[in-house]
XYZ file of C-alpha atoms in Angstrom:
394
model
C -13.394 -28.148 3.849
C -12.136 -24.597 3.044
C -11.981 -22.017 5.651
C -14.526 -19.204 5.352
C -12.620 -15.292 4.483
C -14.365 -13.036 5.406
C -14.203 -8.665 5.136
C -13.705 -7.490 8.389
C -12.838 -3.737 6.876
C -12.038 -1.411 4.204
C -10.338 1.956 3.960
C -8.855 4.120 1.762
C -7.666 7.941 1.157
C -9.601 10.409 -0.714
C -8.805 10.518 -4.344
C -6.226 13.258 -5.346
C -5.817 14.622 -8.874
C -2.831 12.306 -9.948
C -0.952 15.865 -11.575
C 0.856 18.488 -9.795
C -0.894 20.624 -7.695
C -3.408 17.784 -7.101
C -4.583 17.712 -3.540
C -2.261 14.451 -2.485
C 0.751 14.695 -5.091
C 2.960 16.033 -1.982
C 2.738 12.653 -0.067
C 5.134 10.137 -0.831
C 3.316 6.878 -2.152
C 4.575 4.757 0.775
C 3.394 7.273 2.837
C 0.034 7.517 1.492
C -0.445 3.752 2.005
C 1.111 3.761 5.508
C -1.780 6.065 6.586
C -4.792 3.674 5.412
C -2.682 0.697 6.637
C -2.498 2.355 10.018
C -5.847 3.147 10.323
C -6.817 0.009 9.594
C -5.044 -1.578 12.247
C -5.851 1.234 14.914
C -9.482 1.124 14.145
C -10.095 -2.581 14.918
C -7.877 -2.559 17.338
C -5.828 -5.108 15.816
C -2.147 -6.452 17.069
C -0.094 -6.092 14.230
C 1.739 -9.402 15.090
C -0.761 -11.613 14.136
C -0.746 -10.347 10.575
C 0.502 -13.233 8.448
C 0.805 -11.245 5.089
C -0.151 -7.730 3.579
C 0.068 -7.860 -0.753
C -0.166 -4.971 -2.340
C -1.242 -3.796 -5.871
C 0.949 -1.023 -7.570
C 1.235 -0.542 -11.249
C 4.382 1.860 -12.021
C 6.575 0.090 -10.143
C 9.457 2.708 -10.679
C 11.016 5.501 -8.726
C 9.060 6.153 -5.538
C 7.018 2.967 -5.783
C 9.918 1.068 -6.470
C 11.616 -1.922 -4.051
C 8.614 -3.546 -2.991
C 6.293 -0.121 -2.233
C 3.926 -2.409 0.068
C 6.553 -3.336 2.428
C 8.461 -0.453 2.732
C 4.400 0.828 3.351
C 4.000 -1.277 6.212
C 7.135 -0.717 8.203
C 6.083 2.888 7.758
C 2.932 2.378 9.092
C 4.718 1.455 12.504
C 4.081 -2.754 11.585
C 6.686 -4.671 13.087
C 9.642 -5.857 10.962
C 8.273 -9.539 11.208
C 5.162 -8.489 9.669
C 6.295 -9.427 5.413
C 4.764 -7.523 2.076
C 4.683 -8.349 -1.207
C 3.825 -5.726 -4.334
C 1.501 -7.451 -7.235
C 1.353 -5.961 -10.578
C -2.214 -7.179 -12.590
C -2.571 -3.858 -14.006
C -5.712 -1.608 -13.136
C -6.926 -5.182 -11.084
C -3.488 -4.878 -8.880
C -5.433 -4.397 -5.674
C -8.535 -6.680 -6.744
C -5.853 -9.944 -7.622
C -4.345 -9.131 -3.995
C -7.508 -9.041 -2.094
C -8.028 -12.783 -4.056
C -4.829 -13.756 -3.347
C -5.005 -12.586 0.360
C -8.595 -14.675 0.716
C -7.550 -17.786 -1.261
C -4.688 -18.237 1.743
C -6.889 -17.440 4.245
C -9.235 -20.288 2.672
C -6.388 -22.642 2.057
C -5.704 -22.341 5.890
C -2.031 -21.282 4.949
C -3.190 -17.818 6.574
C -5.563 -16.391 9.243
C -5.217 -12.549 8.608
C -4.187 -10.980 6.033
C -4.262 -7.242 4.671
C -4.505 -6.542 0.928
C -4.054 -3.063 -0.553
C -3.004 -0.839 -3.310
C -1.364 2.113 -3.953
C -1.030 4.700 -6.837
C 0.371 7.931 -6.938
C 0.170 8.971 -10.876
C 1.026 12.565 -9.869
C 4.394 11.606 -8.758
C 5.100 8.577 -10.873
C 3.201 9.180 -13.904
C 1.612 6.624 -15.630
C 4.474 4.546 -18.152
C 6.922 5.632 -16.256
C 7.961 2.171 -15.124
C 9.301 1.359 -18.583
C 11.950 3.781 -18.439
C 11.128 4.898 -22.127
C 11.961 1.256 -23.410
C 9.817 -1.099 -25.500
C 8.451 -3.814 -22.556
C 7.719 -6.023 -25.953
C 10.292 -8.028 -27.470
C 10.596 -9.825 -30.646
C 8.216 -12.495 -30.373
C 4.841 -10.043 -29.033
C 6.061 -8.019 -31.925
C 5.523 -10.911 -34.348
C 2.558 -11.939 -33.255
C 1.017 -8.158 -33.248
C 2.903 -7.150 -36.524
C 0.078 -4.236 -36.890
C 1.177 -3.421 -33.100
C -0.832 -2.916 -30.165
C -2.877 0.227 -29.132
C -3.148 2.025 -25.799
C -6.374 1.947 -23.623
C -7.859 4.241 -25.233
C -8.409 3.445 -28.053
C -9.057 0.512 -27.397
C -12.203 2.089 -26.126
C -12.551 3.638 -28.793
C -12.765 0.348 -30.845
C -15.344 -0.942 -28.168
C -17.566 2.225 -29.192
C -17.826 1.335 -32.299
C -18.446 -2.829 -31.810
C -21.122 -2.087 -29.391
C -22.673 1.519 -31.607
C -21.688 3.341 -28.498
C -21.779 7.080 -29.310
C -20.724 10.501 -27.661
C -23.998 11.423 -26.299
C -23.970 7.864 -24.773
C -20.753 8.217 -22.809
C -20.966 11.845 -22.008
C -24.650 11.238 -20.279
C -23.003 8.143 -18.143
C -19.904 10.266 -17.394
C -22.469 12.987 -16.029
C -24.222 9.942 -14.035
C -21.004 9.040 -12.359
C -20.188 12.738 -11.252
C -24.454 13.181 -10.148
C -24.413 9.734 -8.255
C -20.838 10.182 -6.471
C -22.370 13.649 -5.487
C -25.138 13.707 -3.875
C -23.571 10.164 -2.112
C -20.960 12.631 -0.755
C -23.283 15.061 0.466
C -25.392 11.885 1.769
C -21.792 11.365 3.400
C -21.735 7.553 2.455
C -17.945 7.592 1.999
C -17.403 8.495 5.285
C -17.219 5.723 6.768
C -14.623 4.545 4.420
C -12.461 7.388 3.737
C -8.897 8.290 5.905
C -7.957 11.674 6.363
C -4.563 12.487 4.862
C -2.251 15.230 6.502
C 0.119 17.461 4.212
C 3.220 18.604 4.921
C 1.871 21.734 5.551
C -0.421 20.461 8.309
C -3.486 20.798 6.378
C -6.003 17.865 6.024
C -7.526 16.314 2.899
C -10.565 14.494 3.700
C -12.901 14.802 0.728
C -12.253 13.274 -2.960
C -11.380 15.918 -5.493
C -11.903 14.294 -8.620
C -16.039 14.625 -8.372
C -17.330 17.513 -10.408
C -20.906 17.975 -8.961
C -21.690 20.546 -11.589
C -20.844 17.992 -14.318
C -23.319 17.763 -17.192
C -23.855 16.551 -20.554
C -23.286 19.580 -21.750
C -20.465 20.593 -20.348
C -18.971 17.522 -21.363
C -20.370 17.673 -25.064
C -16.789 20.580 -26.110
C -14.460 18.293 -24.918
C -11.948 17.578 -27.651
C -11.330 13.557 -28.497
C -8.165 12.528 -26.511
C -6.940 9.739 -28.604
C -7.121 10.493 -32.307
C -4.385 10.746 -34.195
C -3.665 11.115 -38.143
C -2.131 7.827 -37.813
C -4.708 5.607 -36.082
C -7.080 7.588 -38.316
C -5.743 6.058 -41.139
C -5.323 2.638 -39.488
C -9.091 2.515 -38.178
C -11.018 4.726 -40.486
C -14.203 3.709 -39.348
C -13.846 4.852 -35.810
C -15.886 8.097 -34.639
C -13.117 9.326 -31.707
C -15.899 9.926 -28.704
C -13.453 9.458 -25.941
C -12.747 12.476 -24.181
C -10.442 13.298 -20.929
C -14.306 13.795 -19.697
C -15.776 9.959 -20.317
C -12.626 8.534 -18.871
C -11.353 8.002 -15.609
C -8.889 10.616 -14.732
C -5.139 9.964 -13.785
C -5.133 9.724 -9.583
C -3.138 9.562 -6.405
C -4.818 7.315 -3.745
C -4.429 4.285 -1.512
C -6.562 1.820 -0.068
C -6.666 -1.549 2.457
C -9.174 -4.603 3.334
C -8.615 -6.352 6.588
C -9.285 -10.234 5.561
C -9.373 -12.819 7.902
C -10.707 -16.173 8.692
C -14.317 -16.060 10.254
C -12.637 -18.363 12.898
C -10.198 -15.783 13.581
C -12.517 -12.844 14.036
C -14.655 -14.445 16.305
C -11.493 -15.273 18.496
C -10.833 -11.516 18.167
C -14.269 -10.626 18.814
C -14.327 -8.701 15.466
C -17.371 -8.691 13.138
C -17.037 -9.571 9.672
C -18.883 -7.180 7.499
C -19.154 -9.654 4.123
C -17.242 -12.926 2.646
C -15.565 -13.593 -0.132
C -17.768 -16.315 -2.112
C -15.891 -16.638 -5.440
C -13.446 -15.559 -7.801
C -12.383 -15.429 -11.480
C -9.576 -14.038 -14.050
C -9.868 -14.226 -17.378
C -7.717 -13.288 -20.607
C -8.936 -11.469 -23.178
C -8.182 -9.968 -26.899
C -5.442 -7.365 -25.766
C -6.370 -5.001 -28.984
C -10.013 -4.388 -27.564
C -8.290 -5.382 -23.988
C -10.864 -3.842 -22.024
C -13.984 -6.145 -22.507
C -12.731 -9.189 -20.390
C -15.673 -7.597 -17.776
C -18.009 -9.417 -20.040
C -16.534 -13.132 -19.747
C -15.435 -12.859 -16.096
C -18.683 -11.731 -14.982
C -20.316 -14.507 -17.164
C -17.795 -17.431 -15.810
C -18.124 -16.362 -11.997
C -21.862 -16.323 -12.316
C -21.561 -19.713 -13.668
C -19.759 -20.698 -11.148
C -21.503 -19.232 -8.448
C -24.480 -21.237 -9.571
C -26.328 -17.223 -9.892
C -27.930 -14.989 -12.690
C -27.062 -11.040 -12.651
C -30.279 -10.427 -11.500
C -29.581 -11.798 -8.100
C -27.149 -9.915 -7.973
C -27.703 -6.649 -5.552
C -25.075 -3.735 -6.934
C -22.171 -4.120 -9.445
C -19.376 -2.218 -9.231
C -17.731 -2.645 -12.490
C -14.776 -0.163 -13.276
C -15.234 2.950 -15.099
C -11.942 3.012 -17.033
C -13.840 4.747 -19.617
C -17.493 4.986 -19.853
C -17.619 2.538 -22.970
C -16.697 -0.390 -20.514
C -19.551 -0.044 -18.449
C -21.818 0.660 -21.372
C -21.185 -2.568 -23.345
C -20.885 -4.638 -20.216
C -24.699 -3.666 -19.642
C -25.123 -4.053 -23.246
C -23.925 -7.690 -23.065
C -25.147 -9.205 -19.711
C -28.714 -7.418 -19.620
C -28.107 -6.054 -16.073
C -30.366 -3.389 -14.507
C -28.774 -0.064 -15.340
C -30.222 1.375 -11.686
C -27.601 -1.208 -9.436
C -24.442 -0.077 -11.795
C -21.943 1.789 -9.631
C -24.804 3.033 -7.674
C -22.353 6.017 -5.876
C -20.827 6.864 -9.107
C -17.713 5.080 -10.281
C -14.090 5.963 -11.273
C -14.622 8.673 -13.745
C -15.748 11.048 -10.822
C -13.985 8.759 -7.895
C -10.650 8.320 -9.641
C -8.868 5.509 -11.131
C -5.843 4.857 -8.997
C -4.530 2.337 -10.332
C -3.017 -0.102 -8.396
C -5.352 0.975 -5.629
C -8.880 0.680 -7.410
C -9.644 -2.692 -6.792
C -9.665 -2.284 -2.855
C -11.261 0.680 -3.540
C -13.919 -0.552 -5.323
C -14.777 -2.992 -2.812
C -14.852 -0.879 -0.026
C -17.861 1.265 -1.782
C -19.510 -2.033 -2.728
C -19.403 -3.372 0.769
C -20.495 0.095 2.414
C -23.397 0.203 -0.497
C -24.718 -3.344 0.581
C -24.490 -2.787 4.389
C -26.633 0.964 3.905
C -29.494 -1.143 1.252
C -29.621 -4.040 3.095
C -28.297 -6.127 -0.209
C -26.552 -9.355 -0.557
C -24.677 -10.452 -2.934
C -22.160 -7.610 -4.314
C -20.169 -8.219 -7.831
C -17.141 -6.554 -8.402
C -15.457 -6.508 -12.216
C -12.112 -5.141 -13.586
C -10.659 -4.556 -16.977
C -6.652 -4.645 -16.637
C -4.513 -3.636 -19.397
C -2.701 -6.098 -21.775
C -6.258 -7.393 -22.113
C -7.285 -9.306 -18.750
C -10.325 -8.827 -15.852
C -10.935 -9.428 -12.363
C -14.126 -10.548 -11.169
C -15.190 -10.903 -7.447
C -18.147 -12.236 -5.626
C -19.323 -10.944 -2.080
C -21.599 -11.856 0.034
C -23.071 -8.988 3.173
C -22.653 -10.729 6.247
């Protein structure tokens, strides 16, 4: 019999325009992560010896998040040097695939505690960077794509028109995600989640500055497409061009951390597990669309989990860009009220390899405030791939 693994906490950072002049862009990366990973630690009063493992998600794996960012993190963050890290790439699902990785050995008894995290600081090293202007495809990917593959978006731009999605739809759910992630900040529901970050300069960043509470349709409806070009006009004539800098997720610094453990473990420690992991999924999927792999991972862990989606509580299902979210509702008939219920990442940022952590951290904090149970998390990765994770409020 598998061991239980259960969430005994989640942090993370505010979210920080990922540009310069963004609220976080002077913190080193590692530095950013050794401050939730701290926290963390100091918070449930935790001995840092007994940590068997902390994995990491980070997608531009260059430059500053270069030589294994999670561990050079951790020894930051005061851990002691016998205390190992490992850095994960899955894409936008980094941070998601090391929270499953960190449960499965906690199930697998080959761990008791374990911290998974993700860090990305886009304002530092920008997004691509990692490929050091060189083609990551070789011969063979080139052969089998001979037309080539496209970048994210438009690949949601091909998922607009598949699904009929137009502007109006995406601009009035990237208005929802700024109104919900509002008024849950003036509720003060992240508070309990968020770590204060100190600048250089001695000055404290303790809010998220991606939401736009004054964000509208309207406002939304003169924003330029961001993806057209006369080429990819000509090779996709049929598509309309509705994404916009303001129906995607915008480029972000941030970091984030889950303390897993084995509910044997936390009761030795006297610490109280706030959910458990109940099952997980990753699935490939066409990497020219790339970003509907939401839709079969949610379907296969339901399956699995021997559940419909309307037992399901809340949802938390990445906001890459508002047409993921749109044709993921379109395709599994879920109720539009328990979708990213405190916004999503097009007002709380999309950092990359830090998102998936992220995301669970407002799902579990959403579930313990509603009194919900079961919590599903979904994530489309790039390359064309999704996470999907199961929770269950303890």
């Amino acid at each position: 019999m598998s061991n239980e693994a259960v969430i005994v906490d989640v942090l993370r950072t505010p979210s920080g325009r990922g540009k310069p002049g963004g609220a976080l862009d002077g913190v080193h990366p590692a530095d950013l992560l050794a401050t939730v990973l701290r926290e963390l630690v100091s918070r449930n009063n935790l001995d840092p010896t007994l940590i068997d493992d902390v994995i990491g998600g980070c997608v531009s794996q260059s430059g500053e998040q270069s030589s294994n960012v999670t561990r050079t993190a951790l020894l930051s963050a005061g851990f002691p040097d016998t205390v190992p890290g490992t850095t994960i790439d899955r894409q936008c699902g980094s941070s998601q695939q090391a929270a499953a990785f960190a449960a499965q050995a906690v199930m697998s008894g080959s761990a008791d505690v374990v911290i998974a995290c993700g860090v990305e600081s886009m304002s530092r090293v920008p997004l691509g960077s990692s490929a050091g202007g060189q083609d990551p495809f070789g011969t063979l990917m080139h052969a089998r794509y001979p037309d080539g593959l496209v970048s994210q978006g438009v690949s949601a731009e091909l998922i607009n028109q598949k699904w009929n999605l137009g502007r109006d739809a995406l601009d009035s759910y990237a208005a929802r995600s700024h109104r919900l992630a509002a008024a849950a900040a003036e509720r003060g529901d992240f508070s309990g989640e968020i770590v204060a970050v100190t600048r250089a300069d001695g000055s404290v960043i303790d809010e998220d500055e991606t939401i736009r509470p004054g964000t509208s349709h309207a406002s939304l409806a003169g924003l330029r497409p961001a993806f057209r070009t006369d080429a990819l006009a000509a090779r996709f004539p049929k598509l309309g061009w509705h994404v916009t800098a303001g129906n995607s997720s915008p480029l972000t610094d941030g970091a984030s951390a889950t303390l897993i453990m084995s509910a044997k473990r936390a009761a030795q420690l006297g610490l109280n597990p706030r959910a458990r992991f109940h099952s997980f999924t990753v699935v490939g999927s066409d990497p020219l669309l790339m970003l509907t792999g939401v839709i079969p991972a949610t379907q296969r862990i339901l399956s699995r989990a021997g559940l419909s989606i309307d037992d399901i509580d809340a949802y938390e299902i990445n906001e890459a860009f508002a047409s993921v979210p749109l044709a993921w509702l379109h395709e599994t008939g879920a109720d539009p009220d328990c979708l990213n219920p405190r916004g999503g990442a097009i007002a709380l940022g999309h950092a990359l390899g830090s998102s998936g952590t992220r995301l669970l951290g407002t799902l579990v904090n959403h579930l313990e405030m509603t009194g919900g149970r079961w919590g599903l998390q979904a994530m489309c990765e790039g390359g064309g791939m999704a996470n999907a994770t199961l929770i269950e409020r303890l």
